[in-house]
Every structure is written in structure tokens, then in C-alpha cells.
CSV table of C-alpha atoms and ligand atoms in Angstrom, one decimal:
chain,number,residue,atom,x,y,z
A,1,MET,CA,-4.9,1.4,-26.3
A,2,PRO,CA,-4.9,3.2,-22.9
A,3,HIS,CA,-2.2,2.6,-20.3
A,4,LEU,CA,0.3,0.8,-22.5
A,5,ASP,CA,2.8,0.7,-19.7
A,6,ALA,CA,2.3,1.5,-16.0
A,7,GLN,CA,5.4,3.7,-16.0
A,8,SER,CA,4.7,5.3,-19.3
A,9,MET,CA,5.1,9.1,-19.7
A,10,ASP,CA,2.6,9.1,-22.5
A,11,ILE,CA,0.1,11.8,-21.5
A,12,ARG,CA,-2.2,10.6,-24.3
A,13,ALA,CA,-2.7,7.2,-22.7
A,14,ALA,CA,-5.3,8.4,-20.0
A,15,ASP,CA,-8.7,6.9,-20.6
A,16,ARG,CA,-10.7,10.2,-20.9
A,17,PHE,CA,-8.1,11.5,-23.3
A,18,VAL,CA,-8.4,8.5,-25.5
A,19,THR,CA,-12.2,8.7,-25.4
A,20,ALA,CA,-12.2,12.4,-26.2
A,21,GLU,CA,-9.8,12.0,-29.1
A,22,GLU,CA,-11.8,9.1,-30.6
A,23,GLN,CA,-14.9,11.2,-30.3
A,24,LEU,CA,-13.3,14.1,-32.1
A,25,GLY,CA,-12.0,11.8,-34.8
A,26,GLU,CA,-15.5,10.4,-35.4
A,27,LEU,CA,-17.0,13.9,-35.5
A,28,HIS,CA,-14.3,14.8,-38.0
A,29,ASP,CA,-15.3,11.8,-40.2
A,30,ALA,CA,-18.9,12.9,-39.9
A,31,PHE,CA,-18.3,16.6,-40.8
A,32,PRO,CA,-21.1,17.7,-43.1
A,33,GLY,CA,-19.1,20.1,-45.3
A,34,GLY,CA,-17.1,19.2,-48.4
A,35,PRO,CA,-13.3,18.4,-48.5
A,36,ARG,CA,-12.1,22.0,-48.7
A,37,GLU,CA,-14.4,23.3,-46.0
A,38,ARG,CA,-13.2,20.4,-43.8
A,39,LEU,CA,-9.7,21.6,-44.2
A,40,HIS,CA,-10.6,25.1,-43.3
A,41,GLN,CA,-12.4,23.9,-40.2
A,42,LEU,CA,-9.6,21.7,-39.0
A,43,PRO,CA,-9.2,23.7,-35.7
A,44,LEU,CA,-12.6,22.3,-34.7
A,45,PHE,CA,-10.9,19.0,-34.2
A,46,LEU,CA,-7.3,19.9,-33.5
A,47,PRO,CA,-6.4,18.8,-30.0
A,48,PRO,CA,-4.6,21.4,-27.8
A,49,HIS,CA,-1.5,19.2,-27.6
A,50,VAL,CA,-1.2,19.2,-31.4
A,51,LEU,CA,-1.5,23.0,-31.5
A,52,ARG,CA,1.1,23.2,-28.8
A,53,ARG,CA,3.5,21.0,-31.0
A,54,ILE,CA,2.9,23.4,-33.8
A,55,ALA,CA,3.8,26.4,-31.5
A,56,PHE,CA,6.9,24.5,-30.3
A,57,LEU,CA,8.1,23.8,-33.8
A,58,ASP,CA,7.4,27.4,-34.8
A,59,ALA,CA,9.6,28.6,-31.9
A,60,LEU,CA,12.4,26.3,-33.1
A,61,TYR,CA,11.9,27.4,-36.7
A,62,ARG,CA,12.2,31.1,-35.8
A,63,GLN,CA,15.7,30.3,-34.5
A,64,ILE,CA,16.9,29.0,-37.8
A,65,VAL,CA,15.5,31.6,-40.1
A,66,PRO,CA,18.9,33.4,-40.3
A,67,VAL,CA,20.8,30.0,-40.5
A,68,HIS,CA,21.5,28.7,-44.0
A,69,GLY,CA,20.7,25.1,-44.8
A,70,ALA,CA,18.2,22.3,-44.9
A,71,ILE,CA,15.7,21.0,-42.4
A,72,MET,CA,15.9,17.3,-41.7
A,73,GLU,CA,13.6,15.1,-39.7
A,74,PHE,CA,14.8,11.7,-38.5
A,75,GLY,CA,11.6,9.7,-37.9
A,76,VAL,CA,8.7,11.0,-40.0
A,77,ARG,CA,6.0,8.4,-39.4
A,78,PHE,CA,2.8,9.9,-40.9
A,79,GLY,CA,4.5,13.2,-41.7
A,80,ARG,CA,2.9,15.6,-39.3
A,81,ASP,CA,6.1,17.4,-38.5
A,82,LEU,CA,7.2,17.7,-42.1
A,83,ALA,CA,3.8,19.3,-43.0
A,84,ILE,CA,4.2,21.7,-40.1
A,85,PHE,CA,7.7,22.7,-41.2
A,86,ASP,CA,6.4,23.2,-44.7
A,87,SER,CA,3.7,25.6,-43.5
A,88,LEU,CA,6.3,27.4,-41.3
A,89,ARG,CA,8.6,27.9,-44.3
A,90,MET,CA,5.7,29.5,-46.1
A,91,LEU,CA,5.0,31.7,-43.1
A,92,HIS,CA,8.5,32.8,-42.2
A,93,GLU,CA,10.5,32.7,-45.4
A,94,PRO,CA,8.4,32.2,-48.5
A,95,LEU,CA,11.2,33.3,-50.8
A,96,ASN,CA,13.8,31.0,-49.4
A,97,TYR,CA,13.6,28.3,-52.0
A,98,GLY,CA,16.8,26.8,-50.7
A,99,ARG,CA,15.2,25.6,-47.5
A,100,LYS,CA,14.8,22.0,-48.4
A,101,ILE,CA,12.9,19.8,-46.0
A,102,VAL,CA,14.1,16.2,-45.9
A,103,GLY,CA,12.5,13.3,-44.0
A,104,PHE,CA,14.0,9.9,-43.2
A,105,ASP,CA,11.9,6.9,-42.2
A,106,THR,CA,11.6,3.2,-43.0
A,107,PHE,CA,7.8,3.5,-43.0
A,108,THR,CA,7.9,-0.1,-41.7
A,109,GLY,CA,8.7,1.0,-38.1
A,110,PHE,CA,11.8,0.3,-36.1
A,111,PRO,CA,14.1,-1.8,-38.2
A,112,SER,CA,16.0,-3.0,-35.1
A,113,VAL,CA,16.2,-2.2,-31.4
A,114,ASP,CA,19.1,-2.2,-29.0
A,115,GLU,CA,19.1,-3.3,-25.4
A,116,LYS,CA,19.8,0.4,-24.5
A,117,ASP,CA,16.3,1.1,-25.7
A,118,GLY,CA,14.7,-0.5,-22.6
A,119,GLU,CA,11.5,-2.4,-22.4
A,120,TYR,CA,8.7,0.0,-23.2
A,121,GLY,CA,5.8,-1.7,-25.0
A,122,LEU,CA,6.3,0.2,-28.3
A,123,VAL,CA,9.9,-0.7,-28.6
A,124,HIS,CA,10.1,-3.7,-30.8
A,125,VAL,CA,11.1,-4.4,-34.4
A,126,GLY,CA,8.3,-3.0,-36.6
A,127,GLY,CA,7.0,-0.7,-33.8
A,128,LEU,CA,5.3,2.5,-35.1
A,129,HIS,CA,5.0,1.2,-38.7
A,130,THR,CA,2.8,3.2,-41.1
A,131,GLY,CA,2.6,0.6,-43.8
A,132,ASP,CA,5.2,-0.1,-46.4
A,133,ASP,CA,3.8,2.1,-49.1
A,134,TYR,CA,2.8,5.1,-46.9
A,135,ASP,CA,5.7,7.1,-48.4
A,136,ALA,CA,3.8,7.2,-51.8
A,137,TYR,CA,0.8,8.7,-50.0
A,138,LEU,CA,2.9,11.2,-48.1
A,139,GLU,CA,4.6,12.2,-51.4
A,140,GLN,CA,1.1,13.1,-52.8
A,141,VAL,CA,0.3,15.1,-49.7
A,142,LEU,CA,3.5,17.1,-49.8
A,143,GLU,CA,3.2,17.6,-53.6
A,144,ALA,CA,-0.3,19.0,-53.1
A,145,ARG,CA,1.0,21.3,-50.4
A,146,GLU,CA,3.7,22.6,-52.8
A,147,GLN,CA,0.9,24.0,-54.9
A,148,LEU,CA,-0.2,26.2,-51.9
A,149,GLY,CA,3.2,27.8,-51.6
A,150,THR,CA,5.7,29.9,-53.5
A,151,TYR,CA,8.0,28.5,-56.3
A,152,GLU,CA,5.6,25.6,-56.6
A,153,HIS,CA,7.6,24.4,-59.7
A,154,LEU,CA,10.6,23.6,-57.4
A,155,ARG,CA,10.5,20.4,-55.4
A,156,LYS,CA,11.5,21.6,-51.9
A,157,PHE,CA,11.0,18.4,-50.0
A,158,GLU,CA,12.4,14.9,-50.2
A,159,ILE,CA,11.3,11.7,-48.5
A,160,VAL,CA,14.1,9.2,-48.0
A,161,LYS,CA,12.8,5.7,-47.4
A,162,GLY,CA,14.8,3.0,-45.6
A,163,ASP,CA,17.0,2.5,-42.6
A,164,ALA,CA,18.5,5.9,-42.0
A,165,THR,CA,21.7,4.5,-40.7
A,166,GLU,CA,22.3,3.6,-44.4
A,167,THR,CA,20.2,6.1,-46.3
A,168,LEU,CA,21.6,9.2,-44.6
A,169,ALA,CA,25.1,8.2,-45.5
A,170,ALA,CA,24.0,7.7,-49.1
A,171,TYR,CA,22.0,11.0,-49.1
A,172,LEU,CA,25.1,12.9,-47.9
A,173,GLU,CA,27.3,11.2,-50.5
A,174,ARG,CA,24.8,12.3,-53.2
A,175,ASN,CA,24.5,15.8,-51.7
A,176,GLN,CA,27.9,16.7,-50.5
A,177,HIS,CA,26.9,20.4,-50.5
A,178,THR,CA,24.5,19.8,-47.6
A,179,ILE,CA,24.4,22.1,-44.6
A,180,VAL,CA,21.8,21.3,-42.0
A,181,ALA,CA,20.2,24.2,-40.2
A,182,LEU,CA,17.7,22.2,-38.2
A,183,ALA,CA,17.7,18.5,-37.5
A,184,TYR,CA,14.7,17.1,-35.6
A,185,PHE,CA,15.4,13.7,-34.1
A,186,ASP,CA,12.4,11.6,-33.5
A,187,PHE,CA,13.5,8.0,-34.1
A,188,ASP,CA,12.9,7.4,-30.4
A,189,ILE,CA,15.7,4.8,-30.3
A,190,TYR,CA,19.5,4.5,-29.8
A,191,GLN,CA,21.3,3.2,-32.8
A,192,PRO,CA,19.9,5.3,-35.6
A,193,THR,CA,20.1,8.4,-33.4
A,194,LYS,CA,23.7,7.8,-32.7
A,195,ASP,CA,24.7,6.9,-36.3
A,196,CYS,CA,22.8,9.9,-37.8
A,197,LEU,CA,24.3,12.4,-35.2
A,198,GLU,CA,27.8,11.2,-36.1
A,199,LEU,CA,27.1,11.5,-39.9
A,200,LEU,CA,25.6,14.9,-39.5
A,201,ARG,CA,28.4,16.5,-37.5
A,202,GLY,CA,30.4,17.6,-40.5
A,203,HIS,CA,27.3,19.2,-42.1
A,204,LEU,CA,26.4,21.5,-39.2
A,205,THR,CA,27.2,25.2,-38.8
A,206,LYS,CA,27.2,27.7,-36.0
A,207,GLY,CA,23.6,28.3,-35.1
A,208,SER,CA,22.4,24.9,-36.4
A,209,VAL,CA,19.6,23.6,-34.1
A,210,LEU,CA,19.5,19.9,-33.1
A,211,ALA,CA,16.1,19.1,-31.5
A,212,PHE,CA,15.2,15.8,-29.8
A,213,ASP,CA,11.8,14.5,-29.1
A,214,GLU,CA,12.7,12.1,-26.3
A,215,LEU,CA,15.6,13.3,-24.2
A,216,ASN,CA,15.3,12.5,-20.5
A,217,CYS,CA,12.5,10.1,-21.4
A,218,PRO,CA,12.2,6.9,-19.4
A,219,ASP,CA,10.1,5.2,-22.1
A,220,PHE,CA,12.9,5.7,-24.7
A,221,PRO,CA,16.2,6.0,-22.9
A,222,GLY,CA,18.2,5.2,-26.1
A,223,GLU,CA,17.9,8.7,-27.5
A,224,THR,CA,19.6,10.3,-24.5
A,225,LEU,CA,22.3,7.7,-24.5
A,226,ALA,CA,23.0,8.4,-28.1
A,227,VAL,CA,23.4,12.2,-27.5
A,228,LYS,CA,25.5,11.4,-24.4
A,229,GLU,CA,27.9,9.3,-26.4
A,230,VAL,CA,28.2,11.6,-29.4
A,231,PHE,CA,28.3,15.0,-27.7
A,232,GLY,CA,28.3,14.5,-24.0
A,233,LEU,CA,25.4,16.0,-22.0
A,234,ASP,CA,27.4,18.9,-20.7
A,235,ARG,CA,28.9,20.2,-23.9
A,236,TYR,CA,25.8,22.0,-25.0
A,237,ALA,CA,22.9,23.5,-23.0
A,238,ILE,CA,19.9,21.3,-23.5
A,239,ARG,CA,17.1,23.7,-23.6
A,240,ARG,CA,13.3,24.0,-23.5
A,241,ILE,CA,11.0,26.7,-24.8
A,242,PRO,CA,9.0,28.3,-22.0
A,243,GLY,CA,5.3,28.4,-22.6
A,244,VAL,CA,5.0,26.1,-25.6
A,245,ASN,CA,7.3,23.2,-24.9
A,246,PRO,CA,5.6,19.8,-24.7
A,247,GLY,CA,6.9,17.6,-21.9
A,248,MET,CA,9.8,15.8,-23.5
A,249,PRO,CA,11.2,17.6,-26.6
A,250,SER,CA,14.3,19.8,-26.2
A,251,TYR,CA,17.0,21.3,-28.3
A,252,LEU,CA,20.6,22.5,-28.4
A,253,VAL,CA,22.3,25.0,-30.6
A,254,ILE,CA,25.7,24.4,-32.2
A,255,ASP,CA,28.1,27.1,-31.2
B,1,SAM,C1,7.9,8.6,-33.1
B,1,SAM,S1,7.9,8.2,-34.8
B,1,SAM,C2,8.1,9.7,-35.6
B,1,SAM,C3,6.9,10.7,-35.4
B,1,SAM,C4,7.0,11.9,-36.3
B,1,SAM,N1,8.1,12.7,-36.0
B,1,SAM,C5,5.7,12.6,-36.3
B,1,SAM,O1,5.7,13.8,-36.6
B,1,SAM,O2,4.6,12.1,-35.9
B,1,SAM,C6,9.4,7.3,-35.0
B,1,SAM,C7,9.7,6.9,-36.4
B,1,SAM,O3,11.1,6.6,-36.5
B,1,SAM,C8,11.2,5.6,-37.5
B,1,SAM,N2,12.5,5.0,-37.4
B,1,SAM,C9,13.0,4.4,-36.3
B,1,SAM,N3,14.3,3.9,-36.6
B,1,SAM,C10,14.5,4.2,-37.9
B,1,SAM,C11,15.6,4.0,-38.7
B,1,SAM,N4,16.7,3.3,-38.3
B,1,SAM,N5,15.6,4.4,-40.0
B,1,SAM,C12,14.5,5.1,-40.4
B,1,SAM,N6,13.4,5.3,-39.7
B,1,SAM,C13,13.4,4.9,-38.4
B,1,SAM,C14,10.0,4.7,-37.3
B,1,SAM,O4,9.7,4.0,-38.5
B,1,SAM,C15,8.9,5.7,-36.9
B,1,SAM,O5,8.1,6.1,-38.0
């Protein structure tokens, strides 16, 4: 739906953008080659902003290659970023079987919203849901991807379903050895971002990267407020990556 909100910062809401993406999607569905050829020809359909996101996540990933620990994503949705991280692991450190990739999501969208999250149209209970059983589909995708990589007999990903304000605490209780090298925050909203930041603090090391999809974003003010309350905005440099950074995402490095 174009123009969700008059003040929206969503670059993808412009009419010509929506039309072009829909056209590419339909052309993708009509691709005449078989399933494997379709995978190999994915760049035909890949929008430049998706390629830019891959380049951005690659630049983040390069920073944590020498840092020990897991990659966690908070807000998985359909799993795009998890799949990108999986490919980047294969590219940068195929022998690092300890680089577990863990994704947290309800798969039923926002479980609750706070008044600090503002009034943008997507911000409501159930917003950004993928369907209750999407995690089963995503498991299959990530399992198939394991077969393309090294140490394919080792499960190097985990999907944690449920409200992360509860599931992260339980995960860390079950996995007390956890060090987090990269945490990508993409919940979009205040409360889970704040709670998970607080839970993660004791699991970070010097060099850990915390990245955020929506800092300084008027559509989703809650993410910035969470960082402000947990760390303060002047404690760490909040950085961008020249050349490949999409509009909103940013990151800080624990020192
Ligand atoms: C913007 S989407 C994430 C997009 C994703 N990073 C990608 O690669 O496309 C935000 C996600 O956060 C999830 N979410 C929000 N609050 C949550 C919570 N308290 N616990 C678990 N998931 C939550 C929503 O279900 C939604 O899928």
C-alpha cells in the first residue's frame, strides 16, 4: 500500500517504486527456468536497496570476524537478514563452526506496543506478522542452506519463537556460555528493544557490535528511546557505514 503515512520515512512507499517492485515480483513468478536456475538468476529481480542491505550487513560482519561469539537478530520477520548472515559466514569464515546465528521473533507480529512507539500506521498489536507457523517454513529454508555450507552436520542456527522479552532470558539461562559478537536490533519498538539490550549487557565483549535498524527514525521512535535509556546516546559513537549504509540503520561498538 503506497503512502502509508504522510510523514513516513519509508522510501519504498513511493508509487513508482511499488509498481516496479510488483512488476519484478510477477516477472520472478513467471520465470521460465526451473527452480535451481531461478535461484542462480536471482540478481535479475533483486532490487538495488536489497543489494545495498546485503552490502551493509557485509560491512558489519567484517567488523566481527575477529570477535568471538554468536550473531543474534532481534526481529526476524521472514528471515532475510538471517539468510544474509548465513551466506556471509560462509564467505568470511567457513571454518568458524562456533559462529551460531540465532533469531528471535514472535512470527505473529508486535505482541504489544508502548505509547513511546508513536502513531505510525504499522505500529499496532499484530503488526508485521508473518503467520503463526512461519517459523517451521523458515527452519526448512535454513536447514537447506546448511547443506550448501561447511560442517553441514552441525546445526549452526536457531530460531527462538515467542515474545523475546521472555524468550531471550530463557535462552540465556539455557546457554549461560553465550557471548554475543553481533546483535542486530530490528524489533522497531521500545519495550523488547530495551529489555533485550539490558539482558544482553552481560554477554557482550570488547568489539561486540550492536546494530539498530531504526535509530533516529520518526516512524519508530521507541527504538531510539530504548537505546537512550539503557546506554545513553553519548556513551558510544553511533556510526554509519559510508557508501553502503541504508537511510536508517546504524551501529555502535562496545569498547
Ligand atoms: C521490521 S520486522 C524485522 C525485519 C527483519 N529483520 C528482516 O530481515 O526483514 C520486526 C519484527 O520484530 C518482531 N517483534 C517485535 N516485537 C517482538 C517481541 N517482543 N518479541 C519477538 N519478536 C518481536 C515482529 O514480529 C517483526 O517480525
